[in-house]
mmCIF file with all atom_site columns, N, CA and C in Angstrom:
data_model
loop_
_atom_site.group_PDB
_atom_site.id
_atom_site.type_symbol
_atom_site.label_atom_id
_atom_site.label_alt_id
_atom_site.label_comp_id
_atom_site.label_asym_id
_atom_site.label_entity_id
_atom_site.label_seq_id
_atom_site.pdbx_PDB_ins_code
_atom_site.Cartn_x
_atom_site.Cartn_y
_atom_site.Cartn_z
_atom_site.occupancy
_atom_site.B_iso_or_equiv
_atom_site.pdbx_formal_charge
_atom_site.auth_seq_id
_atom_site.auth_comp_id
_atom_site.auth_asym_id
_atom_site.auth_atom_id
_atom_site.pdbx_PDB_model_num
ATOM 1   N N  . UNK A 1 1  ? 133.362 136.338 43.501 1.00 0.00 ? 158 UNK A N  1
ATOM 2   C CA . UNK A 1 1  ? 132.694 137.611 43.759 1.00 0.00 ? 158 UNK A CA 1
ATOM 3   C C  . UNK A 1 1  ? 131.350 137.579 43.065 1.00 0.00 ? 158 UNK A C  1
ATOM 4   N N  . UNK A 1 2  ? 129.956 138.360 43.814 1.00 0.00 ? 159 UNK A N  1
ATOM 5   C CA . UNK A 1 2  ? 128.810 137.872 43.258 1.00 0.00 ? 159 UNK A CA 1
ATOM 6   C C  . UNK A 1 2  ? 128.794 139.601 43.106 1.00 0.00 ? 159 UNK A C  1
ATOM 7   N N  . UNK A 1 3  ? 128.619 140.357 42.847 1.00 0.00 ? 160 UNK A N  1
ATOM 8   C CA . UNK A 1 3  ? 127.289 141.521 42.683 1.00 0.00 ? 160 UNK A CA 1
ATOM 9   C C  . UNK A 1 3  ? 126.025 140.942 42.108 1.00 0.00 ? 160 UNK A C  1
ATOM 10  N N  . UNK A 1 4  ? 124.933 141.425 43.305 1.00 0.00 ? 161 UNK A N  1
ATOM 11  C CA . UNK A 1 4  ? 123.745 140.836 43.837 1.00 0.00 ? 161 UNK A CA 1
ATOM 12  C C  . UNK A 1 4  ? 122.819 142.118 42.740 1.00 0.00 ? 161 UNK A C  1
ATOM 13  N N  . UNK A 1 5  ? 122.936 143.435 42.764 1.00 0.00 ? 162 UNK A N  1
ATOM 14  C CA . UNK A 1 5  ? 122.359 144.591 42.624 1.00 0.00 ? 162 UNK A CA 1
ATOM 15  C C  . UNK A 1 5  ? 122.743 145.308 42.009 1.00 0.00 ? 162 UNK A C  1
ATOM 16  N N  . UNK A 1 6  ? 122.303 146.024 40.839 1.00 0.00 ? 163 UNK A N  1
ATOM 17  C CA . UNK A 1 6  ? 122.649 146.772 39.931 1.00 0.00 ? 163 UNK A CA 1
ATOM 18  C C  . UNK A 1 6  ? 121.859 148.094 40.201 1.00 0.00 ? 163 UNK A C  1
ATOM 19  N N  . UNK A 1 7  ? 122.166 149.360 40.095 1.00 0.00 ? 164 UNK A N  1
ATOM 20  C CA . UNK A 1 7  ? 121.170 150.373 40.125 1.00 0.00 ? 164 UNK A CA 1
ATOM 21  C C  . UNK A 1 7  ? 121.537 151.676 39.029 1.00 0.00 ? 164 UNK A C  1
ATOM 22  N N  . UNK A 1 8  ? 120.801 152.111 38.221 1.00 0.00 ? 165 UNK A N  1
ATOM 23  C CA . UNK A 1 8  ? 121.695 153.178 37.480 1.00 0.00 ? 165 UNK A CA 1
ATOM 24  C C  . UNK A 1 8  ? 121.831 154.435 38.434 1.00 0.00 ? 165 UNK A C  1
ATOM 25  N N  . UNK A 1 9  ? 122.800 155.137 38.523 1.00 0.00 ? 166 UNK A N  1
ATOM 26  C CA . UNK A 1 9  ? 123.466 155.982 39.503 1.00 0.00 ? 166 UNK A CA 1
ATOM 27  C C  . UNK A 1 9  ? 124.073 156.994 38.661 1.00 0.00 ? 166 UNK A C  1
ATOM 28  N N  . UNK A 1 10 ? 124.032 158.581 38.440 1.00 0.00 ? 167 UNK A N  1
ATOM 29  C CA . UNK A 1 10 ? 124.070 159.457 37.405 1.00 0.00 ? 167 UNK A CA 1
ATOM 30  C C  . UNK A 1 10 ? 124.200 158.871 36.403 1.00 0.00 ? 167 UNK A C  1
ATOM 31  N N  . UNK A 1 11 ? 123.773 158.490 35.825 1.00 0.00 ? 168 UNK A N  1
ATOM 32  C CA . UNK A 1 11 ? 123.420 158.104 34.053 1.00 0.00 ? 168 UNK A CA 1
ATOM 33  C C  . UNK A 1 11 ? 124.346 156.537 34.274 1.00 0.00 ? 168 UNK A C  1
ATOM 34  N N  . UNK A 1 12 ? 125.141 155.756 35.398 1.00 0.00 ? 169 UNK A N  1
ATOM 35  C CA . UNK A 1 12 ? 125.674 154.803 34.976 1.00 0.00 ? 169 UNK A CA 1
ATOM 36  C C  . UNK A 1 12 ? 125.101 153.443 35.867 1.00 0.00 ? 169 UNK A C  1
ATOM 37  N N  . UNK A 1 13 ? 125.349 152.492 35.246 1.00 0.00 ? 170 UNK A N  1
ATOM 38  C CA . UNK A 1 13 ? 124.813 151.272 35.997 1.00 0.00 ? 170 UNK A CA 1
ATOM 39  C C  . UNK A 1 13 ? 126.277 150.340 36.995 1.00 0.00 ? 170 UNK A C  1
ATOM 40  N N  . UNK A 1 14 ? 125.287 150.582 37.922 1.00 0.00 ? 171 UNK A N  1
ATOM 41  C CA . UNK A 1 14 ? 126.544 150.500 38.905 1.00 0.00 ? 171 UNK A CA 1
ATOM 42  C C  . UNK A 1 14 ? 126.019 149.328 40.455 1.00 0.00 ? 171 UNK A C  1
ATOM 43  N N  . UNK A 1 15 ? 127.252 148.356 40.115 1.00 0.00 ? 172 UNK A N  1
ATOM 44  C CA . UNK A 1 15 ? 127.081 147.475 41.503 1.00 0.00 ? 172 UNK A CA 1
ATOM 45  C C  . UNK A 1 15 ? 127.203 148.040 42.522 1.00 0.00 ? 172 UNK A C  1
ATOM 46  N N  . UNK A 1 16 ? 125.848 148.217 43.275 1.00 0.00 ? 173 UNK A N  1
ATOM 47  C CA . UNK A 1 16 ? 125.737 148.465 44.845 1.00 0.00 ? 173 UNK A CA 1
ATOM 48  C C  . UNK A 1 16 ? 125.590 147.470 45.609 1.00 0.00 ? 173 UNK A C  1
ATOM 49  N N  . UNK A 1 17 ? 125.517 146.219 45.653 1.00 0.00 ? 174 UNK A N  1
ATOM 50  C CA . UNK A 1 17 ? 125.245 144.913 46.297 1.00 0.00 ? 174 UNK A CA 1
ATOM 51  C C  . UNK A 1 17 ? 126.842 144.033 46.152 1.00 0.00 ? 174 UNK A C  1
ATOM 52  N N  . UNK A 1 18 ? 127.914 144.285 46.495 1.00 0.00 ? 175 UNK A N  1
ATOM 53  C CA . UNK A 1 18 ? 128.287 142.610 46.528 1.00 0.00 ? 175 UNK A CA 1
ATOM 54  C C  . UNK A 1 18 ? 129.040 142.200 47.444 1.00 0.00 ? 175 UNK A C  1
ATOM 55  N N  . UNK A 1 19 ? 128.705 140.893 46.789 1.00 0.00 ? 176 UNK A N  1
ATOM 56  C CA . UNK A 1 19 ? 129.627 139.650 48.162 1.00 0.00 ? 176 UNK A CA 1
ATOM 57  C C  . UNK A 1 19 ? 130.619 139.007 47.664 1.00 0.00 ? 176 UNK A C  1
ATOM 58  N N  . UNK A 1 20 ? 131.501 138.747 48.660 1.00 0.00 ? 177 UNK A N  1
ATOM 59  C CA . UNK A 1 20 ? 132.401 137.481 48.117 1.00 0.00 ? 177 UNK A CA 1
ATOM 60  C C  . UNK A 1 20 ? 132.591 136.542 48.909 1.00 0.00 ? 177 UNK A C  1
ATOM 61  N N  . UNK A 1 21 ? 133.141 135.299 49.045 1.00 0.00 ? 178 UNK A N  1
ATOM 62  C CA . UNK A 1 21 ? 133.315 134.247 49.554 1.00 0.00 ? 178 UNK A CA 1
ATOM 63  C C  . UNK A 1 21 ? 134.281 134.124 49.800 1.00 0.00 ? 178 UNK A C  1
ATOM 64  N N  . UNK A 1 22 ? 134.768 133.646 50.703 1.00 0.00 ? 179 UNK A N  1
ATOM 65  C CA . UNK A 1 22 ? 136.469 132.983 51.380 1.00 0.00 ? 179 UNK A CA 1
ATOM 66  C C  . UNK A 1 22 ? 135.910 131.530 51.530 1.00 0.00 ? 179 UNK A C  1
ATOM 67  N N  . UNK A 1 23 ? 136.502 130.549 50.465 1.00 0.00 ? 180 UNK A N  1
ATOM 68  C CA . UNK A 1 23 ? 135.646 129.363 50.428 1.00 0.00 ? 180 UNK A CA 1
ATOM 69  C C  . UNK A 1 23 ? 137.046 128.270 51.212 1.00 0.00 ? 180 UNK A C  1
ATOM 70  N N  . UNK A 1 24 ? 137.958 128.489 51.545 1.00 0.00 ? 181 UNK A N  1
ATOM 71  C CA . UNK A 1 24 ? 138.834 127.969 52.628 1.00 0.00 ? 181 UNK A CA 1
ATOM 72  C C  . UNK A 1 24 ? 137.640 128.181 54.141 1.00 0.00 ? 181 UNK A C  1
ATOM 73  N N  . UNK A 1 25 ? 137.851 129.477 54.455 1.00 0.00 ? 182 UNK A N  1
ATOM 74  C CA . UNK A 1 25 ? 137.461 129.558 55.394 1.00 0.00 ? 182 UNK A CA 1
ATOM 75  C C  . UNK A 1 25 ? 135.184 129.710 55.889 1.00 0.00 ? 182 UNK A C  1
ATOM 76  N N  . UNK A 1 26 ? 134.819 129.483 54.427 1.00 0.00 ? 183 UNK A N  1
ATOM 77  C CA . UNK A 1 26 ? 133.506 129.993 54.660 1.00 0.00 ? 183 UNK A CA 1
ATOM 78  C C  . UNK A 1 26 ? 133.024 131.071 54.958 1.00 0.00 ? 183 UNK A C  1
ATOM 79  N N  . UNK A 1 27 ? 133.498 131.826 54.668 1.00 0.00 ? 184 UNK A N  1
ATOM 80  C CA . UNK A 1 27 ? 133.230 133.181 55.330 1.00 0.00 ? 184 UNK A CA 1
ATOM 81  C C  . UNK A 1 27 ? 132.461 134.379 54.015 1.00 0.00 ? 184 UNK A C  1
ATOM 82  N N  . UNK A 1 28 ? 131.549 134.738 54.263 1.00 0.00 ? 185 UNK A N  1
ATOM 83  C CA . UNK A 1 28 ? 130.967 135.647 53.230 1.00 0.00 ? 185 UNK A CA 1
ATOM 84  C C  . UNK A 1 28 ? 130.636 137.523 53.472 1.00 0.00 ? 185 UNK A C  1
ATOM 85  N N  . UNK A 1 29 ? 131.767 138.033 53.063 1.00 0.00 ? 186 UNK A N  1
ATOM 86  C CA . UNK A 1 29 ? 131.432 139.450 53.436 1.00 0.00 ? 186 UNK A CA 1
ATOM 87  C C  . UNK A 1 29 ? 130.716 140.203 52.549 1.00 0.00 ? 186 UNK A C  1
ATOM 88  N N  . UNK A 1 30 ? 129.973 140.935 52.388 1.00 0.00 ? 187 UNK A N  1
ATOM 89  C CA . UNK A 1 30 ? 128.820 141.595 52.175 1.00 0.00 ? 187 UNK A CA 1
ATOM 90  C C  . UNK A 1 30 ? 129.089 143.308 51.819 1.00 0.00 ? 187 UNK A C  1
ATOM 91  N N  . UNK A 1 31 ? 129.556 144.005 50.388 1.00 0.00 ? 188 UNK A N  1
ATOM 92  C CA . UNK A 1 31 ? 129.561 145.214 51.134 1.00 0.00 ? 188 UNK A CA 1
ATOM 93  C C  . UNK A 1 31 ? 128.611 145.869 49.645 1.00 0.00 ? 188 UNK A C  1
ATOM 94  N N  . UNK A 1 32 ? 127.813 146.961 50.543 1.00 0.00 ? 189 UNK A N  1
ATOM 95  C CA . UNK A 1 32 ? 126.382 148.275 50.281 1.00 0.00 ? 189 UNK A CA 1
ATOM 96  C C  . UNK A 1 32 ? 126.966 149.237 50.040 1.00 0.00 ? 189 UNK A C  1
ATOM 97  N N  . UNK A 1 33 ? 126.399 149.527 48.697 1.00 0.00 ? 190 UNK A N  1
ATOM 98  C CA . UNK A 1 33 ? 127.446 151.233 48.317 1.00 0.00 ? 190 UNK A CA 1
ATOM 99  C C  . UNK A 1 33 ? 126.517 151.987 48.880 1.00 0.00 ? 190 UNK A C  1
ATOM 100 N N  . UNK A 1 34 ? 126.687 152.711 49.575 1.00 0.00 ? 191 UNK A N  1
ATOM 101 C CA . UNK A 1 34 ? 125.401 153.441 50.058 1.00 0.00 ? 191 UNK A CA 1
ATOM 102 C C  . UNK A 1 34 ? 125.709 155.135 49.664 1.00 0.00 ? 191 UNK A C  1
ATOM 103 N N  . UNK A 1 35 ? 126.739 155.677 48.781 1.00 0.00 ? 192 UNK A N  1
ATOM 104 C CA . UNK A 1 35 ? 127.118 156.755 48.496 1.00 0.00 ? 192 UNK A CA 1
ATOM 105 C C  . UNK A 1 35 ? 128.270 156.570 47.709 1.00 0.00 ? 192 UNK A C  1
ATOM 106 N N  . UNK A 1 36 ? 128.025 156.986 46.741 1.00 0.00 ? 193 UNK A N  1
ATOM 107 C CA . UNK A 1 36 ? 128.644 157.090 45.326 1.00 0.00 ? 193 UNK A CA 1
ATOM 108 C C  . UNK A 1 36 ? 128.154 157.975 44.112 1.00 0.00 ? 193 UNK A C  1
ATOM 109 N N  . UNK A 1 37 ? 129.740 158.404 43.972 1.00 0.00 ? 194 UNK A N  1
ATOM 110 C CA . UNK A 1 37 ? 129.727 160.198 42.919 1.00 0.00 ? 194 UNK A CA 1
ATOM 111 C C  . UNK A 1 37 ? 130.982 159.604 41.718 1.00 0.00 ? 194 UNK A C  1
ATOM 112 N N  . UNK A 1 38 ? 130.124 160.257 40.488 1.00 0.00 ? 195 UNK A N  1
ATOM 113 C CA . UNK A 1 38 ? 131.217 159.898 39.244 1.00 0.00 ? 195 UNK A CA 1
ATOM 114 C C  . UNK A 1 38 ? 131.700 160.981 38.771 1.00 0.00 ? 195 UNK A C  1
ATOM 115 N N  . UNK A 1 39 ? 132.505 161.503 38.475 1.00 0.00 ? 196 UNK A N  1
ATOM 116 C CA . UNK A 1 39 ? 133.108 162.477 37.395 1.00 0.00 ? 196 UNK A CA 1
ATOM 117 C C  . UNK A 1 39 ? 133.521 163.341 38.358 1.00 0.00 ? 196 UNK A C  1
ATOM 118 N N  . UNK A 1 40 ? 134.638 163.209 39.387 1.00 0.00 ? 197 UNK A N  1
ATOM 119 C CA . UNK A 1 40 ? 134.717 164.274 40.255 1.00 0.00 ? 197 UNK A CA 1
ATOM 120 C C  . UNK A 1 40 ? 135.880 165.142 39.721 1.00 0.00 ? 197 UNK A C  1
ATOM 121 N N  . UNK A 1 41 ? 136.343 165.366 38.672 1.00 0.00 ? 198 UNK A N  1
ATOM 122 C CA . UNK A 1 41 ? 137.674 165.791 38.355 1.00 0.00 ? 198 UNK A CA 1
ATOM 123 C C  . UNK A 1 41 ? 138.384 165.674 38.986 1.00 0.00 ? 198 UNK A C  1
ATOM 124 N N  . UNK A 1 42 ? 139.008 164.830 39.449 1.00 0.00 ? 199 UNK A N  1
ATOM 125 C CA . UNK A 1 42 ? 140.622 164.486 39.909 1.00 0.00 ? 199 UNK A CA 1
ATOM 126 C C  . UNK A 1 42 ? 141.425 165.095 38.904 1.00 0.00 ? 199 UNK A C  1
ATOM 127 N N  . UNK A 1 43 ? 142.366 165.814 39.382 1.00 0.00 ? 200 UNK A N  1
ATOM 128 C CA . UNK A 1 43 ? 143.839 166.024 38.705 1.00 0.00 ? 200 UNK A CA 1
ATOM 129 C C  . UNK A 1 43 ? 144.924 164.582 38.435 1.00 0.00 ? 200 UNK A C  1
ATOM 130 N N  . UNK A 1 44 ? 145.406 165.202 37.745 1.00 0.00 ? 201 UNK A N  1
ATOM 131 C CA . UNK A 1 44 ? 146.155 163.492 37.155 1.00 0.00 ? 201 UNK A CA 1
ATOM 132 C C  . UNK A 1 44 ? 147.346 163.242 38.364 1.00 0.00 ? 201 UNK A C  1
ATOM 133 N N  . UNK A 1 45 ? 147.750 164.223 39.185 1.00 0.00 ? 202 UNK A N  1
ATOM 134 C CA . UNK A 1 45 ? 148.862 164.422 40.336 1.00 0.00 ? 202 UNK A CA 1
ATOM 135 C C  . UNK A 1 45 ? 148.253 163.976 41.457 1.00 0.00 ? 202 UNK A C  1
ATOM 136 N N  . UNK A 1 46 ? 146.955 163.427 41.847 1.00 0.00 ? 203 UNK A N  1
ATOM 137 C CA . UNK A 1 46 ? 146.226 162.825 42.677 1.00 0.00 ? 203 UNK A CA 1
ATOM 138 C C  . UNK A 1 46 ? 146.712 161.020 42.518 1.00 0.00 ? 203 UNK A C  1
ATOM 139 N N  . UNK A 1 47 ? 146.858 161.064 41.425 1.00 0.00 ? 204 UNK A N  1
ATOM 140 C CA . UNK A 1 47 ? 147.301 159.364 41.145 1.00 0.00 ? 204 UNK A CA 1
ATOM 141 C C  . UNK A 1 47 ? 148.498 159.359 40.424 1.00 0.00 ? 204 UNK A C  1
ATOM 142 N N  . UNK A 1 48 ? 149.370 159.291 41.613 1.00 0.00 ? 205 UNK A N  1
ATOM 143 C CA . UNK A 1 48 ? 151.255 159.204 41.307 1.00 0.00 ? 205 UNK A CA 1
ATOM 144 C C  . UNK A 1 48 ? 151.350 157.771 41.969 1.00 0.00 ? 205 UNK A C  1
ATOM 145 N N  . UNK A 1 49 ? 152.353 157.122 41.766 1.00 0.00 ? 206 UNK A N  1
ATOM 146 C CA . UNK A 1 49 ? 152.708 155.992 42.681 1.00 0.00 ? 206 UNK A CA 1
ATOM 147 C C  . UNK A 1 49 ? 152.962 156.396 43.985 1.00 0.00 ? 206 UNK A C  1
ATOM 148 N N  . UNK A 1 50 ? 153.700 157.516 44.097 1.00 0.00 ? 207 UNK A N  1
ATOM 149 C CA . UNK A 1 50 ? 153.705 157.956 45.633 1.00 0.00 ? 207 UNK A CA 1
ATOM 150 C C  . UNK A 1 50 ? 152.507 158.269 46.663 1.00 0.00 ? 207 UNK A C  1
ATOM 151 N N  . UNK A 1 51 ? 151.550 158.910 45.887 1.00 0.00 ? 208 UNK A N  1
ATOM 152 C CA . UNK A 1 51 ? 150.121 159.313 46.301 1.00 0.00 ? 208 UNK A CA 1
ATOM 153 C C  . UNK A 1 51 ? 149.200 158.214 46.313 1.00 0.00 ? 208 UNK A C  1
ATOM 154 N N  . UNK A 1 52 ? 149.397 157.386 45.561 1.00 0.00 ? 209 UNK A N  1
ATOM 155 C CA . UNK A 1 52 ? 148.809 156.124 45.714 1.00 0.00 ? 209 UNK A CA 1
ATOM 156 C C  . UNK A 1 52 ? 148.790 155.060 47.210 1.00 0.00 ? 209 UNK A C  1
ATOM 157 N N  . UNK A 1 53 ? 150.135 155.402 47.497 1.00 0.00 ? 210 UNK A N  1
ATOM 158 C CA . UNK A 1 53 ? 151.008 154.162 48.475 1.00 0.00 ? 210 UNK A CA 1
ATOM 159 C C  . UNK A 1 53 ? 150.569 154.614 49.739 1.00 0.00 ? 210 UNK A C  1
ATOM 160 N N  . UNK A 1 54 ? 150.285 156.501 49.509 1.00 0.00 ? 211 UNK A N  1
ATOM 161 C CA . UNK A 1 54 ? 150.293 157.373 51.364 1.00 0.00 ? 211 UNK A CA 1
ATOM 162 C C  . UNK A 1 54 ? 148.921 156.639 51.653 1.00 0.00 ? 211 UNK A C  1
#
């Protein structure tokens, strides 16, 4: 895994650029954060194993 791009994003520094490699197959996918939010208050009942899995 490469992150290409760093950008600070509300006060944090955050990979918006990366790639990784499938070096069996050659293959290089590419993914652009193009929208990203930190501190959204999630409730702790948002991340159960059950809520996780739906």
């Amino acid at each position: 895994e490469l992150v290409s791009t760093f950008e600070q994003k509300q006060g944090y520094w955050t990979p918006v650029v990366l790639e990784m490699t499938d070096l069996k197959k050659q293959h290089k996918t590419r993914m652009i954060m193009t929208e990203i939010s930190f501190d959204n208050n999630f409730s702790d009942e948002e991340f159960t194993v059950r809520k996780l899995k739906q």
